Short mmCIF file of C-alpha atoms in Angstrom, two decimals:
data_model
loop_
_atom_site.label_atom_id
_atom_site.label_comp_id
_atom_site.label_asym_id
_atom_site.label_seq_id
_atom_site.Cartn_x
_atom_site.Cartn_y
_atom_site.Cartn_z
CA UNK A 7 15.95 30.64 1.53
CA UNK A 8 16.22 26.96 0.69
CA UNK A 9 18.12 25.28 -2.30
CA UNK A 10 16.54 24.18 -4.49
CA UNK A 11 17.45 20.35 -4.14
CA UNK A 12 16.26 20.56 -0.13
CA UNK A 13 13.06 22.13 -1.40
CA UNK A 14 12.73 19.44 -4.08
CA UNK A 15 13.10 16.63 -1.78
CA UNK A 16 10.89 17.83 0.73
CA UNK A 17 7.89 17.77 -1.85
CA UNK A 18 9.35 14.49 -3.06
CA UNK A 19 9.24 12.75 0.32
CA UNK A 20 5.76 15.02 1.18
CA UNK A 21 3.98 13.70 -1.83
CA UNK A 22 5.41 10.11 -1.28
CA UNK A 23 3.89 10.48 2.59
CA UNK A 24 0.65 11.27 0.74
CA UNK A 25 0.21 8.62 -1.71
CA UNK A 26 1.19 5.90 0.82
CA UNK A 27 -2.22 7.08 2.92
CA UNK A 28 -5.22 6.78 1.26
CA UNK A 29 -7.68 7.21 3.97
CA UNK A 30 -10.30 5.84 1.93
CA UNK A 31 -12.45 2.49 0.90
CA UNK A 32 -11.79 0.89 -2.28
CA UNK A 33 -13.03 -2.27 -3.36
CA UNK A 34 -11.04 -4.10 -5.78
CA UNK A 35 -13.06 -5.58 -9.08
CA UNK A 36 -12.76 -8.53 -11.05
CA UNK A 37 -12.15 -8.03 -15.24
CA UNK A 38 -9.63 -5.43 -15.04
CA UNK A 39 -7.12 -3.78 -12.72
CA UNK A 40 -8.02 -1.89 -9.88
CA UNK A 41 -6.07 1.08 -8.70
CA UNK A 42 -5.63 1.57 -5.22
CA UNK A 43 -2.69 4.74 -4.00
CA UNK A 44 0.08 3.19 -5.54
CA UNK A 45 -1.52 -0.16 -5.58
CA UNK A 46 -2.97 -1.64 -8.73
CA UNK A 47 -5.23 -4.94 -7.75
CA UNK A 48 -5.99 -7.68 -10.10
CA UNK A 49 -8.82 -10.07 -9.59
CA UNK A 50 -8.75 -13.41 -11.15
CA UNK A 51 -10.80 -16.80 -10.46
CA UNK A 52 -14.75 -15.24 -10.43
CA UNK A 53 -16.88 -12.82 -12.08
CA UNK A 54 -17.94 -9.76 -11.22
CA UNK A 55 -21.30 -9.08 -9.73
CA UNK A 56 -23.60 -6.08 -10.75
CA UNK A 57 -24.49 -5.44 -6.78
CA UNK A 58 -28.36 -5.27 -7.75
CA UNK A 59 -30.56 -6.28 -4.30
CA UNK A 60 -27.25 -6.80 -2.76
CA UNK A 61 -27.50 -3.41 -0.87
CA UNK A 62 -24.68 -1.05 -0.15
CA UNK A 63 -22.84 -3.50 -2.36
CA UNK A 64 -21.69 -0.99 -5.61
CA UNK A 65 -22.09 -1.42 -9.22
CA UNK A 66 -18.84 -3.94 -10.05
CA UNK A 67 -16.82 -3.82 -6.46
CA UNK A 68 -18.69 -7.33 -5.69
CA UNK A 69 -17.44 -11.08 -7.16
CA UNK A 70 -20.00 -14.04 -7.13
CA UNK A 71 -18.11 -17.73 -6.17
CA UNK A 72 -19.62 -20.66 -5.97
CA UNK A 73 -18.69 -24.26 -4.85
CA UNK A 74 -14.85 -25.12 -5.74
CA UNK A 75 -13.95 -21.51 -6.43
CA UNK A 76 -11.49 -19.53 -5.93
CA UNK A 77 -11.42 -15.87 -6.24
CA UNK A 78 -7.55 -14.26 -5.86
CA UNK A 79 -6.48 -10.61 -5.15
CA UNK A 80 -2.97 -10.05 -6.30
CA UNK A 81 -1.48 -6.81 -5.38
CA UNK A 82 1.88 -5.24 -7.39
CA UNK A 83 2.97 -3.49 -3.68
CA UNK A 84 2.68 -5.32 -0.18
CA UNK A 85 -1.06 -4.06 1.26
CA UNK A 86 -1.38 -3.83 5.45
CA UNK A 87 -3.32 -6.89 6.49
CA UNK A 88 -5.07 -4.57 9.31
CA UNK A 89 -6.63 -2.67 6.31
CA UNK A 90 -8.16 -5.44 4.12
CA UNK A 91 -11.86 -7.04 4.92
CA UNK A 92 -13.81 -9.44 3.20
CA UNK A 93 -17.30 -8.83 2.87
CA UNK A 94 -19.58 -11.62 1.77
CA UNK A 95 -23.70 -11.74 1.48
CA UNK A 96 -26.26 -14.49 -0.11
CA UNK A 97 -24.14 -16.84 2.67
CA UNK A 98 -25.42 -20.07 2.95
CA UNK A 99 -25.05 -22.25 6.65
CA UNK A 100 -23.83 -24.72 3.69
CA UNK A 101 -21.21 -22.01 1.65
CA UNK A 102 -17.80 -22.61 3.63
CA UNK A 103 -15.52 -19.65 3.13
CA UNK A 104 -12.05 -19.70 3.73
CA UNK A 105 -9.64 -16.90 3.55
CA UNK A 106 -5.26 -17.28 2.44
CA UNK A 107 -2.50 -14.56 2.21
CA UNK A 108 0.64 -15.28 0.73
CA UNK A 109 1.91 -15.84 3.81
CA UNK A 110 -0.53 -19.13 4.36
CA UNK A 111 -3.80 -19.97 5.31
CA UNK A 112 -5.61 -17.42 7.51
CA UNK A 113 -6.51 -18.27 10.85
CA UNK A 114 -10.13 -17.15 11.86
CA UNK A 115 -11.34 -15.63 15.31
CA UNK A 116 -14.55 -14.30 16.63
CA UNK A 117 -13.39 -10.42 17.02
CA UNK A 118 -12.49 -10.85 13.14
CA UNK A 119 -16.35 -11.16 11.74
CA UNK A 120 -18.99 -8.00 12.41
CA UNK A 121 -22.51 -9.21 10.96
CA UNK A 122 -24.81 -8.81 9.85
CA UNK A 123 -23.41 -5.81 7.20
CA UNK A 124 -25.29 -2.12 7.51
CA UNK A 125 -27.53 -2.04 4.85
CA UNK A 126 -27.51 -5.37 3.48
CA UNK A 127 -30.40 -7.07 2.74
CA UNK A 128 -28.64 -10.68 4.50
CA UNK A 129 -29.59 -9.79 7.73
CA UNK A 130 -28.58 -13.48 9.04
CA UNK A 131 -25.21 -13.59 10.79
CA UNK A 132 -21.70 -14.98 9.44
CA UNK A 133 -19.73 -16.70 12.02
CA UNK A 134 -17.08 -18.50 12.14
CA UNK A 135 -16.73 -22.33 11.54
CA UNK A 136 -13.24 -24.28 11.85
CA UNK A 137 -10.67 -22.88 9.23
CA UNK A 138 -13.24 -20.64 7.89
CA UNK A 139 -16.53 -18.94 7.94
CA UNK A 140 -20.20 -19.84 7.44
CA UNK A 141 -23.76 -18.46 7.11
CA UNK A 142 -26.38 -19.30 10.41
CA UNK A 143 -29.36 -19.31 6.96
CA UNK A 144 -29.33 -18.90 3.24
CA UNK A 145 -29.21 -15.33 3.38
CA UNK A 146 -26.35 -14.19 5.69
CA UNK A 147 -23.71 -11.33 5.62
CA UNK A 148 -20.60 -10.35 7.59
CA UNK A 149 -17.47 -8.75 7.55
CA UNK A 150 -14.36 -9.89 7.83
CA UNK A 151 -11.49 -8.39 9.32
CA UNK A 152 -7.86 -9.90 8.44
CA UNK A 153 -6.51 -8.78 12.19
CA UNK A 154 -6.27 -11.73 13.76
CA UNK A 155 -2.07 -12.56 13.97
CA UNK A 156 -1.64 -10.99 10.40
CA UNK A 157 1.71 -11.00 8.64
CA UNK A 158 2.99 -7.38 8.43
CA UNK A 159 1.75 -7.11 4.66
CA UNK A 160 0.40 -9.10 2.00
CA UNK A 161 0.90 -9.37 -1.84
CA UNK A 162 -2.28 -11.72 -2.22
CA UNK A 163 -5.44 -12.82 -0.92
CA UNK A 164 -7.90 -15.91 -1.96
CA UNK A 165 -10.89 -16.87 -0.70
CA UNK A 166 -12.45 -20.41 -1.59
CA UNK A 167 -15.79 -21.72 -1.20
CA UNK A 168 -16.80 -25.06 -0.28
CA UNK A 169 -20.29 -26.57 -0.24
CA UNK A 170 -23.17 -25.92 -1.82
CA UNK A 171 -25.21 -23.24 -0.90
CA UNK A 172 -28.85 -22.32 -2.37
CA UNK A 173 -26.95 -19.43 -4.66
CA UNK A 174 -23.47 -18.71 -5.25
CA UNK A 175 -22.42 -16.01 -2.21
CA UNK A 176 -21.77 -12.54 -3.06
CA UNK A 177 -18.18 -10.89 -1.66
CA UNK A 178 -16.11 -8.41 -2.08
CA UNK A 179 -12.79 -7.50 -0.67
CA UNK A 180 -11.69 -3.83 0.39
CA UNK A 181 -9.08 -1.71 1.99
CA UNK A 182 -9.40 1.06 3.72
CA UNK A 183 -6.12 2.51 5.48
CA UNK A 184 -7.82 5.41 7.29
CA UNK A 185 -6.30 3.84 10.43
CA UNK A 186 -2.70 3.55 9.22
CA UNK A 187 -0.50 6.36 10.27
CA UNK A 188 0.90 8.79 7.72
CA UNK A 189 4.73 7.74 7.55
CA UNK A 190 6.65 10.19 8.93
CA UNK A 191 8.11 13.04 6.38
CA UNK A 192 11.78 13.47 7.19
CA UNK A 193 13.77 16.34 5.38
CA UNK A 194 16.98 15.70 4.37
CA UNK A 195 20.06 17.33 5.48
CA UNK A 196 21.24 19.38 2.46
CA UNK A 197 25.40 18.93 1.80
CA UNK A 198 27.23 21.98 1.57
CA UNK A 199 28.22 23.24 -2.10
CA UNK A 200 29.74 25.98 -3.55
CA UNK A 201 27.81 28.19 -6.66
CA UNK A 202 30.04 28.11 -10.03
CA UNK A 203 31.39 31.98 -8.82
CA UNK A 204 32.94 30.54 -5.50
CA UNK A 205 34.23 27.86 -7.61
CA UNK A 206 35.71 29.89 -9.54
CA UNK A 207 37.05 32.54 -7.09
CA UNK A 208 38.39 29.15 -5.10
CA UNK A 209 40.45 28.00 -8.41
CA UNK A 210 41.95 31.67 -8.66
CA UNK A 211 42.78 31.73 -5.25
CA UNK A 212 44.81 28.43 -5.25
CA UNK A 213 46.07 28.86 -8.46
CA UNK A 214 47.51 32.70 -7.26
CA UNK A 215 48.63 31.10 -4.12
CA UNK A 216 50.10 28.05 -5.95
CA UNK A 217 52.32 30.72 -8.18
CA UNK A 218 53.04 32.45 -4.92
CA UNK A 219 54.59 29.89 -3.95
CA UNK A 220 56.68 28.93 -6.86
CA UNK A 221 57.97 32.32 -7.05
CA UNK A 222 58.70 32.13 -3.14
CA UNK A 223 60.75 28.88 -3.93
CA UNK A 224 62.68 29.77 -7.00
CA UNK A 225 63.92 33.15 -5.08
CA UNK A 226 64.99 31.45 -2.16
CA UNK A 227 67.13 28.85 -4.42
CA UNK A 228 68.33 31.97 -5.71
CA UNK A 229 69.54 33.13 -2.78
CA UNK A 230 70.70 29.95 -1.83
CA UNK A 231 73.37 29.99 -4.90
CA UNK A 232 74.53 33.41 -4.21
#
């Protein structure tokens, strides 16, 4: 049977394995904090936007922006860049997105950016456009995937729009760590111990053999003086 500390920090270790691997979408949401695993997301910069006609878009998991706006995701724990995508409809050829991590601006690449978005109702294409992306008419969608030379995890993530577009683009940003492996659960090696009762016995044991001993020693000086 197992101790009870090994069994303990197998669960401990199991449940930590469990919480670190979501395996499922959540979009983070602007006026309060979003809770994510472990992660709690705060959204600050833009408002949030009710997702009506802005199909599969939820209920609150979407942020308007506009010209000169920034909208920033601030996680309390590091987030895998491979797991985060921005998703933005209502984009204008004129609405200039550009995405930055804590680590620096992000560099765009084609592979990044699937369009238009299943389900939307911006069936126009999102592509990319110097140090960021743009719309190919006034109602575009896309997603985009932070993959392209990512750090190896981020604590924040802007995106700023410049130009002005016919109506202020719809995004929302999401992570989804269904691809990230489940860390590996490693039991650990439990340290030999002894109950109270062989504690115990041990003491008597030394302290009978320590007596022993001084018996042993004051008959021999006996001896000696005879």
């Amino acid at each position: 049977m197992l101790p009870i500390s090994r069994i303990a920090s197998v669960l401990l270790l199991t449940f930590g394995a469990v919480s670190a691997s979501n395996a499922a979408k959540q979009c983070f949401q602007a006026g309060g904090p979003t809770v994510y695993g472990d992660v709690t997301a705060t959204v600050t910069g833009c408002v949030n936007h009710s997702g009506r006609g802005f199909a599969p878009f939820g209920p609150f998991e979407a942020q308007s922006i506009s010209e000169r706006l920034t909208c920033t995701y601030t996680f309390n724990k590091p987030l895998l860049t491979s797991s985060v995508t921005v998703e933005s409809q209502s984009h204008d050829q004129l609405a200039l997105l550009t995405i930055a991590t804590d680590a620096g601006p992000y560099t765009p690449a084609e592979g990044d950016v699937v369009t238009p978005i299943p389900g939307s109702l911006s069936r126009f294409a999102v592509v990319v456009s110097g140090a960021g992306y743009t719309g190919t008419n006034p109602a575009s969608s896309g997603t985009m995937s932070l993959k392209n030379n990512p750090p190896e995890a981020i604590r924040s993530i802007s995106v700023t729009q410049t130009g002005v577009g016919s109506s202020p683009t719809v995004i929302r940003v999401c992570a989804d760590d269904a691809g990230v492996p489940t860390p590996v659960v490693r039991e650990s090696v439990p340290v030999p111990t002894l109950s109270e009762w062989n504690v115990l016995l041990t003491a008597c044991l030394l302290g009978v053999g320590g007596l022993f001993a001084f018996w042993r020693s004051k008959r021999n000086s006996h001896q000696a003086q005879a």
